[in-house]
Short mmCIF file of C-alpha atoms in Angstrom, two decimals:
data_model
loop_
_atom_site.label_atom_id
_atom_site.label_comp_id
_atom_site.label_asym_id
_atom_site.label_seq_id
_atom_site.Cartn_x
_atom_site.Cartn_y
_atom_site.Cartn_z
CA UNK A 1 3.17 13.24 27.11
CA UNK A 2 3.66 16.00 24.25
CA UNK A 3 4.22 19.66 24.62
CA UNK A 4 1.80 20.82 22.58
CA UNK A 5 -1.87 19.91 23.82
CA UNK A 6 -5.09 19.80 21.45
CA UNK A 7 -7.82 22.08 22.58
CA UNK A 8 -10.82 19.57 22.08
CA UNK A 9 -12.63 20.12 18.55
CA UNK A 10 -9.38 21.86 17.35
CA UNK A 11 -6.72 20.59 15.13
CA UNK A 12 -3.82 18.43 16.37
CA UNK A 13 -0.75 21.09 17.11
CA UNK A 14 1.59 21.72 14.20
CA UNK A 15 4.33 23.35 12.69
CA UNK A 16 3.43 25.43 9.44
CA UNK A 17 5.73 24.55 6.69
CA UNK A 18 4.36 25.67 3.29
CA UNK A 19 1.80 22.99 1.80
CA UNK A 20 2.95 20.99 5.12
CA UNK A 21 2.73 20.59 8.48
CA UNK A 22 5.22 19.39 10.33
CA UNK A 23 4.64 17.22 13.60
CA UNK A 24 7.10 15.18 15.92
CA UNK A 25 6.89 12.35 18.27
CA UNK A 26 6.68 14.12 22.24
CA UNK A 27 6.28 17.37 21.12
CA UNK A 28 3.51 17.39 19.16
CA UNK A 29 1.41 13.86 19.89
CA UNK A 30 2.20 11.50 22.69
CA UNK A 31 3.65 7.93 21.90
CA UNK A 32 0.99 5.02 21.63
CA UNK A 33 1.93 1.81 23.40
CA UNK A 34 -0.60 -0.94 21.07
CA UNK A 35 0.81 0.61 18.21
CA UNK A 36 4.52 0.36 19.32
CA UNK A 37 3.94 -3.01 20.16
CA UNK A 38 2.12 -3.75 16.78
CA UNK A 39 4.74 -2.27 14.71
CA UNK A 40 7.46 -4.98 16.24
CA UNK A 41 5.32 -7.51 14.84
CA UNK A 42 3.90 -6.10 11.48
CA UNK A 43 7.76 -4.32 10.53
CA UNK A 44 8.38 -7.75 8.73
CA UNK A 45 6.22 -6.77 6.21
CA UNK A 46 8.47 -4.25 5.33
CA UNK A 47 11.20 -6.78 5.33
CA UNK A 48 8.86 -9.01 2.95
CA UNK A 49 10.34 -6.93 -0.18
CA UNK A 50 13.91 -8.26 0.68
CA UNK A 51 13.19 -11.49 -1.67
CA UNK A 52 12.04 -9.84 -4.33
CA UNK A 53 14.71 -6.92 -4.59
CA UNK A 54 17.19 -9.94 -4.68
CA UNK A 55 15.06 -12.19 -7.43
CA UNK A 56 14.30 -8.89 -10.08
CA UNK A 57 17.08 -6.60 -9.14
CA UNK A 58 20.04 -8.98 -8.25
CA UNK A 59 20.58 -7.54 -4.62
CA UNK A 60 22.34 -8.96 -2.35
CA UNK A 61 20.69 -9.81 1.37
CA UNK A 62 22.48 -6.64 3.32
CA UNK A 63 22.16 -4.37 0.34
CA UNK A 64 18.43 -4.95 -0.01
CA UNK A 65 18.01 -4.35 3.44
CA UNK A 66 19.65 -1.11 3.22
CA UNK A 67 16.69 -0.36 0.58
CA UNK A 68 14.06 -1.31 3.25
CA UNK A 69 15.69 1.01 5.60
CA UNK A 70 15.16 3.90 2.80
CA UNK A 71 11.81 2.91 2.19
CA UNK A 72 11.50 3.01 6.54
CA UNK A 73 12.41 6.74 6.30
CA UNK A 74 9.48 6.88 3.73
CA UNK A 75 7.21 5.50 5.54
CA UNK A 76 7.91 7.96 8.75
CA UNK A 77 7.50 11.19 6.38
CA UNK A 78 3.49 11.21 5.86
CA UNK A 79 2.97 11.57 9.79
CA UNK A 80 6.08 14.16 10.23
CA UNK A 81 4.28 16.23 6.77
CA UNK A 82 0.99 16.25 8.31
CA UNK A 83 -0.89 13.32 6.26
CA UNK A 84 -3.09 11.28 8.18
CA UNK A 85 -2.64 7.60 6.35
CA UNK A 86 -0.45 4.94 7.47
CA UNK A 87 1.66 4.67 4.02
CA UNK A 88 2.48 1.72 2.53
CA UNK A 89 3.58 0.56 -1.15
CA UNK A 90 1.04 0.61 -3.83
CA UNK A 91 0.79 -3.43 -2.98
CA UNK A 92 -1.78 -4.29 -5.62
CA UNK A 93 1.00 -2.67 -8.08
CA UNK A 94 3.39 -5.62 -7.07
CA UNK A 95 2.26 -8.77 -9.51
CA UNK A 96 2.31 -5.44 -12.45
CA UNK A 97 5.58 -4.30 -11.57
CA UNK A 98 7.17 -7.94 -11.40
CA UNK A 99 5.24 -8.58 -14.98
CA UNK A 100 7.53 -5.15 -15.92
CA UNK A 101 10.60 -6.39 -14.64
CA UNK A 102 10.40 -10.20 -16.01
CA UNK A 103 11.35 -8.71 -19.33
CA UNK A 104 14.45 -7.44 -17.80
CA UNK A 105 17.48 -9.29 -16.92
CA UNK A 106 18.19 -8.71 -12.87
CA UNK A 107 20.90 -6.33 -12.45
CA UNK A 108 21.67 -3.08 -14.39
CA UNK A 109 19.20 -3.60 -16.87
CA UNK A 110 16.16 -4.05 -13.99
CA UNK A 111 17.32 -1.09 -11.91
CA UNK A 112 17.31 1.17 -14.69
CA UNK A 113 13.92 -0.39 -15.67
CA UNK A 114 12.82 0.26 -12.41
CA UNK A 115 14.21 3.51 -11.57
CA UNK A 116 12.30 4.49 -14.68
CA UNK A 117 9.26 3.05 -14.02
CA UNK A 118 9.49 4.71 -10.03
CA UNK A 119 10.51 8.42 -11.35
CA UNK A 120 7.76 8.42 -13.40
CA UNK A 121 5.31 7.37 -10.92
CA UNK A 122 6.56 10.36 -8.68
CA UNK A 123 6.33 12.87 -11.53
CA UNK A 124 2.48 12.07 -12.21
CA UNK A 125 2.35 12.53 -8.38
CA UNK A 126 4.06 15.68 -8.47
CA UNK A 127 2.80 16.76 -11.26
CA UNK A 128 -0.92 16.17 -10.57
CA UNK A 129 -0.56 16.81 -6.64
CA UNK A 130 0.68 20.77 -8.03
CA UNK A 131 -1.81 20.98 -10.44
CA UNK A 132 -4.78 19.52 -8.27
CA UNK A 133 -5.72 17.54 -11.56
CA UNK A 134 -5.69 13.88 -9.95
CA UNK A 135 -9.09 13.62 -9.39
CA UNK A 136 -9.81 14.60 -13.07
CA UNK A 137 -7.79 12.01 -14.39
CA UNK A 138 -9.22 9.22 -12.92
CA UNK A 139 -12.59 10.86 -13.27
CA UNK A 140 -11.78 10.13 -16.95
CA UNK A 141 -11.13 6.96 -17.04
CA UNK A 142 -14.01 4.56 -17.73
CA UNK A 143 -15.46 2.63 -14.79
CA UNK A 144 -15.01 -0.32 -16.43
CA UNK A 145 -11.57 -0.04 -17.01
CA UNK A 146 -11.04 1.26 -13.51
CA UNK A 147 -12.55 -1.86 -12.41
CA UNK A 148 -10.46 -4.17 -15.30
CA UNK A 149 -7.34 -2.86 -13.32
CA UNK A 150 -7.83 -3.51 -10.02
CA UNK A 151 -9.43 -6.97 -10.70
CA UNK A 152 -6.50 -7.45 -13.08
CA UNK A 153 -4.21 -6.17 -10.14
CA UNK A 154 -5.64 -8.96 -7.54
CA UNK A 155 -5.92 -11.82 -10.19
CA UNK A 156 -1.99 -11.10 -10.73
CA UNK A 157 -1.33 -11.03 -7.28
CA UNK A 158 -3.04 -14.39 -6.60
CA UNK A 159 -1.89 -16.16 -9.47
CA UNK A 160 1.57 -15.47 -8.32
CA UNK A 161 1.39 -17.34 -5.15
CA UNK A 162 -0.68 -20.12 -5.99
CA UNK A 163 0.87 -20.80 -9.87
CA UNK A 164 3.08 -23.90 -10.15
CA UNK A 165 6.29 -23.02 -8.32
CA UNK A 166 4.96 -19.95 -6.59
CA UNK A 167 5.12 -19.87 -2.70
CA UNK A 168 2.08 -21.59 -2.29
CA UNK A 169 3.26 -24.90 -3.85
CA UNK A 170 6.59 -24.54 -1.72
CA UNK A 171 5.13 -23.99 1.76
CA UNK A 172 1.04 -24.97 1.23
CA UNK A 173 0.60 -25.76 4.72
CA UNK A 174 1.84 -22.41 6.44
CA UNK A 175 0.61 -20.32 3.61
CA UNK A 176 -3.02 -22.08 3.71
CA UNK A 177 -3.47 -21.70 7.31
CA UNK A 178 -2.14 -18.80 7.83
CA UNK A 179 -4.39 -17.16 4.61
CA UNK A 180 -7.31 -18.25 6.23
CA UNK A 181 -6.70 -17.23 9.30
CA UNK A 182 -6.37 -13.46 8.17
CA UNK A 183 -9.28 -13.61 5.93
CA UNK A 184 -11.65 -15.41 8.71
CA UNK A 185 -10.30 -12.62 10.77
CA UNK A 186 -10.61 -9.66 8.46
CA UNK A 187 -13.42 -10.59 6.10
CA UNK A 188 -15.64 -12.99 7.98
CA UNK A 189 -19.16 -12.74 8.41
CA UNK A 190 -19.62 -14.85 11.74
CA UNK A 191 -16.17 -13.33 12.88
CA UNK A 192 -17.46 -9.43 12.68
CA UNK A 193 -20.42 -11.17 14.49
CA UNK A 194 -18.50 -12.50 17.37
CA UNK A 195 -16.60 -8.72 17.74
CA UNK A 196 -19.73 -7.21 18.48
CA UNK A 197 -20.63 -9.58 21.27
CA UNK A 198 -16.97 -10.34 22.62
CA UNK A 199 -14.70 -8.41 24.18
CA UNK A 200 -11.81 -10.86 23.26
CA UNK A 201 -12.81 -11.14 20.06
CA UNK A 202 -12.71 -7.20 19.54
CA UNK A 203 -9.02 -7.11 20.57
CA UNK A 204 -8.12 -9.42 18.52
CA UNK A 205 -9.49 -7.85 15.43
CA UNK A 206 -8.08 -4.64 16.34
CA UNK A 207 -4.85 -6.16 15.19
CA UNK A 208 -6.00 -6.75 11.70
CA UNK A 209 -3.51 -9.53 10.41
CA UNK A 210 -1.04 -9.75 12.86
CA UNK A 211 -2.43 -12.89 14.62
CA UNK A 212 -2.60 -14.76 10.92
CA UNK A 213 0.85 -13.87 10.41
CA UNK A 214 2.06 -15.22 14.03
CA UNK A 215 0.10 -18.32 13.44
CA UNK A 216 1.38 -18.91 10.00
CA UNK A 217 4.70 -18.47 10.88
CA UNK A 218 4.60 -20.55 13.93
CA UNK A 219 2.92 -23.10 11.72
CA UNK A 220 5.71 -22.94 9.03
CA UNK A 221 8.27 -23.98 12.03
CA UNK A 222 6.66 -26.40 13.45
CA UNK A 223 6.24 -28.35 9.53
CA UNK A 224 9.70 -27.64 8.97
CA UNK A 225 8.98 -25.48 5.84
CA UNK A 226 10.84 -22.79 7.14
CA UNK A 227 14.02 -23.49 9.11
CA UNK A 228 14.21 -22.44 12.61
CA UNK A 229 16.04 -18.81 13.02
CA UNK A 230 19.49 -18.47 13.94
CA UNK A 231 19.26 -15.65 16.22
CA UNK A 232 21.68 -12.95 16.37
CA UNK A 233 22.10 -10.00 18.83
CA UNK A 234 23.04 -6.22 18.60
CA UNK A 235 22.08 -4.25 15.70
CA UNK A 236 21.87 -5.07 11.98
CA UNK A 237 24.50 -3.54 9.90
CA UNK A 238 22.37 -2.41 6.01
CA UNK A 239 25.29 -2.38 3.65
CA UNK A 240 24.85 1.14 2.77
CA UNK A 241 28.28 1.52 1.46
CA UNK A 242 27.93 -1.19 -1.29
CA UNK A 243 24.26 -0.13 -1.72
CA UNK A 244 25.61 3.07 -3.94
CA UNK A 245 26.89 0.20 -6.79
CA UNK A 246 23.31 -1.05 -7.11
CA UNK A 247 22.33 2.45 -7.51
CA UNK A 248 21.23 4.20 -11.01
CA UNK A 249 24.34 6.79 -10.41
CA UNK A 250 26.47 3.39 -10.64
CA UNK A 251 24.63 1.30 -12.86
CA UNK A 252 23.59 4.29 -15.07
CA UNK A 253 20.63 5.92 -16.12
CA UNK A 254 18.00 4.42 -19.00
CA UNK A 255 17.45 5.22 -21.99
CA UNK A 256 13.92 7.36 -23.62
CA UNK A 257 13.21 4.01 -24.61
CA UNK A 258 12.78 2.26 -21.39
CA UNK A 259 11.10 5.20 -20.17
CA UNK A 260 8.38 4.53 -23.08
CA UNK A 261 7.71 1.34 -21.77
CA UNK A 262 7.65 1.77 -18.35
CA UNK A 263 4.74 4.71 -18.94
CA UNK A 264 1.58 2.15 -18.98
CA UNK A 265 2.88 0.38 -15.48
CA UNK A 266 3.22 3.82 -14.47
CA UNK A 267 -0.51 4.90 -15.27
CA UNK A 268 -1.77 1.61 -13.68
CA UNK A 269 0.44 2.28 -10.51
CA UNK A 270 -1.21 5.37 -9.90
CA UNK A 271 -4.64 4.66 -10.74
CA UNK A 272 -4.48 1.89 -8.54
CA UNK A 273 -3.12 4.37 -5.78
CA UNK A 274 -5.53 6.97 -6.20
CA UNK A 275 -7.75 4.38 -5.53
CA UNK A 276 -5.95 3.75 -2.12
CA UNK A 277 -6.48 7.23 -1.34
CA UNK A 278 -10.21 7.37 -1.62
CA UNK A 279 -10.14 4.62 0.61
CA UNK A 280 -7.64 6.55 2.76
CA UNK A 281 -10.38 9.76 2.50
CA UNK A 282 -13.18 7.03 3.36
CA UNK A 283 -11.51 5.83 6.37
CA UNK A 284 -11.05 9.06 7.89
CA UNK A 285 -14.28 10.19 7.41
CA UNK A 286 -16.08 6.74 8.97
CA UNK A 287 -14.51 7.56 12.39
CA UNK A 288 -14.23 11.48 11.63
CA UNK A 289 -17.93 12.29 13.08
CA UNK A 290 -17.29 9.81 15.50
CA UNK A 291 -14.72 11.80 17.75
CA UNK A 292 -16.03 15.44 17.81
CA UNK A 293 -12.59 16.19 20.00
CA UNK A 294 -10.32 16.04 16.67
CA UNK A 295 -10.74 18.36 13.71
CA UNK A 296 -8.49 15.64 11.04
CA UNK A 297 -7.11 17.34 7.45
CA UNK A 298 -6.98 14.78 4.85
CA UNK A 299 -6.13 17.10 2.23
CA UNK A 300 -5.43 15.00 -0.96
CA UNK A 301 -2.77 17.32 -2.71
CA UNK A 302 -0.79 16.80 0.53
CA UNK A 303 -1.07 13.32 0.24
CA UNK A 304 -0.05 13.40 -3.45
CA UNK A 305 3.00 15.66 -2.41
CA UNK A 306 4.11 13.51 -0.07
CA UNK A 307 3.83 10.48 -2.34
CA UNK A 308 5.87 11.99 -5.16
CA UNK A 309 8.52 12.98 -2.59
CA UNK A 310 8.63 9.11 -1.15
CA UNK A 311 8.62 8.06 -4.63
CA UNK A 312 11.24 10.31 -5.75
CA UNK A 313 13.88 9.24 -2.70
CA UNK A 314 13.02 5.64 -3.81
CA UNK A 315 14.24 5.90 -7.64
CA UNK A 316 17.46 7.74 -6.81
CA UNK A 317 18.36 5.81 -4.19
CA UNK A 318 16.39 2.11 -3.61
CA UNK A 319 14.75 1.30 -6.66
CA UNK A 320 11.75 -0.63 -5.13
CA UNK A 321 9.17 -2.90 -6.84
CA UNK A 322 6.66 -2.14 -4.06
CA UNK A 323 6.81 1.85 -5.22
CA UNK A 324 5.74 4.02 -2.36
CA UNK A 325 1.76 4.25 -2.05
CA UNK A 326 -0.38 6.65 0.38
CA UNK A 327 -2.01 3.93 2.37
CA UNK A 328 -1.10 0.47 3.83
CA UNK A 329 -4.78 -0.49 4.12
CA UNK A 330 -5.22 -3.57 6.35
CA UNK A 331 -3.10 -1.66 9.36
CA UNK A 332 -5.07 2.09 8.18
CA UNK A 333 -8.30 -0.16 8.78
CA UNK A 334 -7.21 -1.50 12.32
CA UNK A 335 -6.18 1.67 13.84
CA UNK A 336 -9.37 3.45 12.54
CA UNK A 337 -11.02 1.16 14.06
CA UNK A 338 -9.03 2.01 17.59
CA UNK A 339 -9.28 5.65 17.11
CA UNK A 340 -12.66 5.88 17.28
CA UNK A 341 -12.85 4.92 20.57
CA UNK A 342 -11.74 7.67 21.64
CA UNK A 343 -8.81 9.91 22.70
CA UNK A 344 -7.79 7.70 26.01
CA UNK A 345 -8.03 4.84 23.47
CA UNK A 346 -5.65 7.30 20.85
CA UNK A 347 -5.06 10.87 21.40
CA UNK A 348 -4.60 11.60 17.88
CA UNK A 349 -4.63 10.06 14.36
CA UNK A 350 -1.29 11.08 14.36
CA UNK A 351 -0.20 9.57 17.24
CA UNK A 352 -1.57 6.17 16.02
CA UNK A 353 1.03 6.77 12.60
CA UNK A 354 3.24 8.45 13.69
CA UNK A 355 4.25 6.02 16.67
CA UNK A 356 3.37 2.87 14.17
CA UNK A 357 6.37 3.87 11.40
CA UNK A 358 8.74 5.48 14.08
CA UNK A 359 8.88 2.54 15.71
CA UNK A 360 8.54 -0.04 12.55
CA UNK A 361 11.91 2.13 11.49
CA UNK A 362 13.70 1.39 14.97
CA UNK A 363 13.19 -2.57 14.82
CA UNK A 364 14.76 -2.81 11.20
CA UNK A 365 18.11 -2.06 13.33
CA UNK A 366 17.05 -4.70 16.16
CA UNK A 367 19.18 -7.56 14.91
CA UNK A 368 17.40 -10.24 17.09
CA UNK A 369 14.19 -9.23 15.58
CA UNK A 370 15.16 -9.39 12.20
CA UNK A 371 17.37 -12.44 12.65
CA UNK A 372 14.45 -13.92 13.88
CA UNK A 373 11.94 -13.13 11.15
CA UNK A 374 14.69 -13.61 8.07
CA UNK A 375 14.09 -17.32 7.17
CA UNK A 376 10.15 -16.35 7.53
CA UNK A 377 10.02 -13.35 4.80
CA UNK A 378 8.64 -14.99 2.38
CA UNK A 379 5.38 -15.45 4.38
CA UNK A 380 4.88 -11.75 4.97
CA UNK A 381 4.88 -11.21 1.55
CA UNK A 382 2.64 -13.78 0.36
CA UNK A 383 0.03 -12.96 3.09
CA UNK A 384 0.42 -9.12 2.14
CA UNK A 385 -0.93 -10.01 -2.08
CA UNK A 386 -3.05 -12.54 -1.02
CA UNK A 387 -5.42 -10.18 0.89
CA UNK A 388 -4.41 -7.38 -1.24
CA UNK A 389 -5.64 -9.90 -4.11
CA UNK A 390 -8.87 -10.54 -2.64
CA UNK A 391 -9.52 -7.11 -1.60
CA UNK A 392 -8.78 -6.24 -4.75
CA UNK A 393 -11.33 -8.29 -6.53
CA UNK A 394 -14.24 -7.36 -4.27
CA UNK A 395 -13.12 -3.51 -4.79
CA UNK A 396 -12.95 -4.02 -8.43
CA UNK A 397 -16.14 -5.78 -8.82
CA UNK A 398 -18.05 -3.53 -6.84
CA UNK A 399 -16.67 -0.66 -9.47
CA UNK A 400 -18.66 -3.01 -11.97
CA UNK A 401 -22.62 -1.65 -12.46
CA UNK A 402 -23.45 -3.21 -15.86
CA UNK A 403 -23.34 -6.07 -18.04
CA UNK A 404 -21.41 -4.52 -20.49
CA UNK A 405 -19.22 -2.66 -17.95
CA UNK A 406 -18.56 -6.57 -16.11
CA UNK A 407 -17.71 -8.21 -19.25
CA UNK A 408 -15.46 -5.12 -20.45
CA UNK A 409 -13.76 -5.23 -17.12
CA UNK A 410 -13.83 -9.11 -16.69
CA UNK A 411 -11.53 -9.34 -19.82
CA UNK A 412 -9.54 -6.49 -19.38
CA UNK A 413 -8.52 -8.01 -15.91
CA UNK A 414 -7.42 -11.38 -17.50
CA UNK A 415 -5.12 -10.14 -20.46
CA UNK A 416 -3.72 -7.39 -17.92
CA UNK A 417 -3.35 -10.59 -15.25
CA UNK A 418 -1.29 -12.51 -17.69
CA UNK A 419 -0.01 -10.41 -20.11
CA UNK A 420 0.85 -7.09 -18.14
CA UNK A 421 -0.28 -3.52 -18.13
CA UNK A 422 0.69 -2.45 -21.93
CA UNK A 423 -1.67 -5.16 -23.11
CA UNK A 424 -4.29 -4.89 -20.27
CA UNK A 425 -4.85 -1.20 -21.15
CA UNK A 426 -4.63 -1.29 -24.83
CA UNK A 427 -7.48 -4.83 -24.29
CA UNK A 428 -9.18 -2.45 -22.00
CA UNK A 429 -9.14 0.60 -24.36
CA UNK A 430 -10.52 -1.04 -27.33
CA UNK A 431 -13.61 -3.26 -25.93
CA UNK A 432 -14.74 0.26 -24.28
CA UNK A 433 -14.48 1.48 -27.71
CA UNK A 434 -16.25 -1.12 -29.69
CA UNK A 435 -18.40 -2.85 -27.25
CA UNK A 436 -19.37 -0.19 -24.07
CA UNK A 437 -19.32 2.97 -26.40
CA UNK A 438 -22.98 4.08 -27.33
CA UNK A 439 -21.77 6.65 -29.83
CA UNK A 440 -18.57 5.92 -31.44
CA UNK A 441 -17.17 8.60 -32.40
CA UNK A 442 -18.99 11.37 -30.01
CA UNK A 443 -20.31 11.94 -26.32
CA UNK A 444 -22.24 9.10 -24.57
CA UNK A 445 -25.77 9.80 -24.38
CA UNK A 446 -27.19 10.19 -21.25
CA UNK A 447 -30.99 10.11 -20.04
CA UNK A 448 -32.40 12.47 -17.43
CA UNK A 449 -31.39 10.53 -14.70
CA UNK A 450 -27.75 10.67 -16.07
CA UNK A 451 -27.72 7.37 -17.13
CA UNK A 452 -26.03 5.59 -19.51
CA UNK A 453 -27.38 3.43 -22.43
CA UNK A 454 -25.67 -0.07 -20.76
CA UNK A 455 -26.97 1.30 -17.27
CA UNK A 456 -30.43 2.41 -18.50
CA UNK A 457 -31.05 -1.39 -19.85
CA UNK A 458 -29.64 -3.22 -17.13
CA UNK A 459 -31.80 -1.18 -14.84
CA UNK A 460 -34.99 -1.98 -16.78
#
């Protein structure tokens, strides 16, 4: 139990500290068994970025889990700061970032690439969580580039797995059945029908991909395409001390140069993420109206705040490829989907985080735990862009209305895909010009409906 109580229809109890509001674990929301005993399981997603610090920055094992455990103080701040999301990386940023980092040898020359590209995600953050101008921005952009990215985003992500020598190739029968698994679970039609009739089957969705993981995994043991864990006990020793060599204080700082080139990754990263937090807002408000007892402030220049501050801590001191995003949505999904059945089901949205990251953080130092998932990471991580791909490309589609807007975005996603963000916007930029663009040198025309020329034919 907490100290604090919630008067019902009132806001959960807080601390007021400037834009934020602080809450804590006993004091001011009660602790939440099913998501304590989720978190053991879906922590090794967390873990999943181990394999690629060491293939694009050069880490070693315990120094790149000393980065996770940075990114696990991250992921407890949004919950302490009085954001309502369960925070995650900007995942459908991954396949963009690695495109980044392939021109960069791993080592010095990839952490500086990366610390550049992280500090300037956080400054457009900061800068645009201050100013209140992030909706404007993306406002700005064209819907079919919008779309372009986040297709381009998923078509990256899935390429990577399945291309010739990606994980898919090296453990196809794990990966496969575990990938289907999640998606029958998560995306099915006849699945969502069986939730609404059983009881069983309700539980088991409230769990999201947890049971696709545990399957796959099992799966890759039995096949012998992972090796069976050699389990340890006591606690896991991060090797913070030789962490601060891998570190841009060490290594040293890039150049304006790499800066420059890091600035279209940058822009894509937080488009994409913005994205995430209108899905965030969308979330909320689907089980908002549903429990009258909670009054829930998703303000989004918190969430931006907190974001930059996450991303921030990561380029000073873990440059990470999976940046620090507002929302981890397949886990966000899940628990709204718990919450709304009310407060002996969850007291509190924050309780549901809150106890979720807390206790994610503790099992990174449970050394049997994370003995036991090591030879298995690579899994997590494939499962995590696979449905991030595919969620991706039904998101990005649906940002699609026209024709014109499709084919725009259709191509854009492709040369982003393969060639990475620099040429995906630049492809993106100029077919909006010269093919989507009504007038091209002045303001669309519009209709008194507010339509556009490409909408107004596709219409008729």
């Amino acid at each position: 139990m907490q100290v604090y109580k919630r008067e019902h229809g009132q806001e959960q109890p807080y601390w007021p500290a400037g834009p934020f509001k602080i809450r804590l674990p006993f004091v001011h929301y009660r602790w939440e068994m099913p998501e304590m005993v989720q978190a053991l399981i879906m922590f090794v997603v967390s873990l999943g970025m181990i394999p690629l610090l060491e293939q694009y920055l050069g880490l070693p094992y315990d120094v790149a889990l000393a980065y996770v455990v940075v990114c696990g103080i991250g992921f407890m701040l949004p919950a302490l700061l009085g954001v309502p999301f369960i925070p995650g990386w900007i995942t459908p940023a991954i396949p963009v970032v690695v495109l980044f980092l392939g021109d960069f040898e791993p080592g010095t020359e990839a952490i500086q690439a990366m610390f550049a590209l992280q500090f300037l995600v956080f400054l457009i953050f900061l800068i645009l969580g201050i100013t209140r101008l992030g909706t404007k921005l993306v406002n700005i952009i064209p819907r079919s580039m919008k779309g372009g990215i986040i297709i381009g985003a998923g078509i990256a992500a899935i390429i990577g797995e399945i291309q010739e020598g990606g994980r898919l190739a090296q453990t196809p029968i794990s990966l496969v059945v575990g990938g289907m698994l999640c998606a029958y679970l998560m995306f099915s039609l006849s699945f969502k029908g069986m939730v609404e009739r059983y009881e069983l089957a309700k539980k088991v969705a409230n769990y999201g991909m947890v049971p696709g993981m545990i399957v796959a995994i099992v799966v890759g043991f039995l096949v012998a395409e992972y090796p069976f864990p050699d389990i340890e006990f006591g606690i896991t020793r991060p090797a913070f001390a030789e962490m601060w060599g891998y570190l841009p204080f060490m290594v040293g700082f890039p150049g304006l140069d790499i800066f420059m080139l890091a600035i279209p990754t940058a822009l894509i990263a937080y488009i994409i993420a913005f994205g995430d937090i209108i899905v965030g807002k969308t979330l909320i408000e689907r089980v908002d109206h549903l429990r009258t007892d909670e009054a829930i402030d998703h303000d989004v220049d918190r969430v931006h705040l907190v974001t930059a501050i996450r991303n921030a801590m990561h380029a000073f001191f873990a440059p990470y490829p999976g940046l620090a995003g507002p929302i981890w949505t397949a886990v966000a999904a899940t628990m709204a989907e718990r919450y709304k059945y009310g407060r002996k089901a969850m007291d509190s949205i924050y309780s549901g985080g809150g106890t979720f990251w807390i206790t994610g953080f503790i099992a990174l130092f449970i050394l049997p735990l994370v003995s036991f998932f090591q030879p298995v990471l690579p899994i997590a991580l494939s499962l995590t862009l696979l449905l991030t791909g595919y969620i991706c490309i039904m998101v990005g589609l649906e940002q699609l209305e026209s024709q014109v807007e499709r084919g725009v975005g259709g191509v854009m996603a492709v040369v982003l895909a393969v060639y990475g963000a620099g040429w995906g916007l630049a492809a993106g930029a100029l077919l909006y010009l010269f093919v989507e663009k009504a007038n091209l040198f002045g303001r669309e025309p519009r209709d008194e409906r507010g339509r556009r020329p490409a909408q107004k034919a596709d219409e008729e």
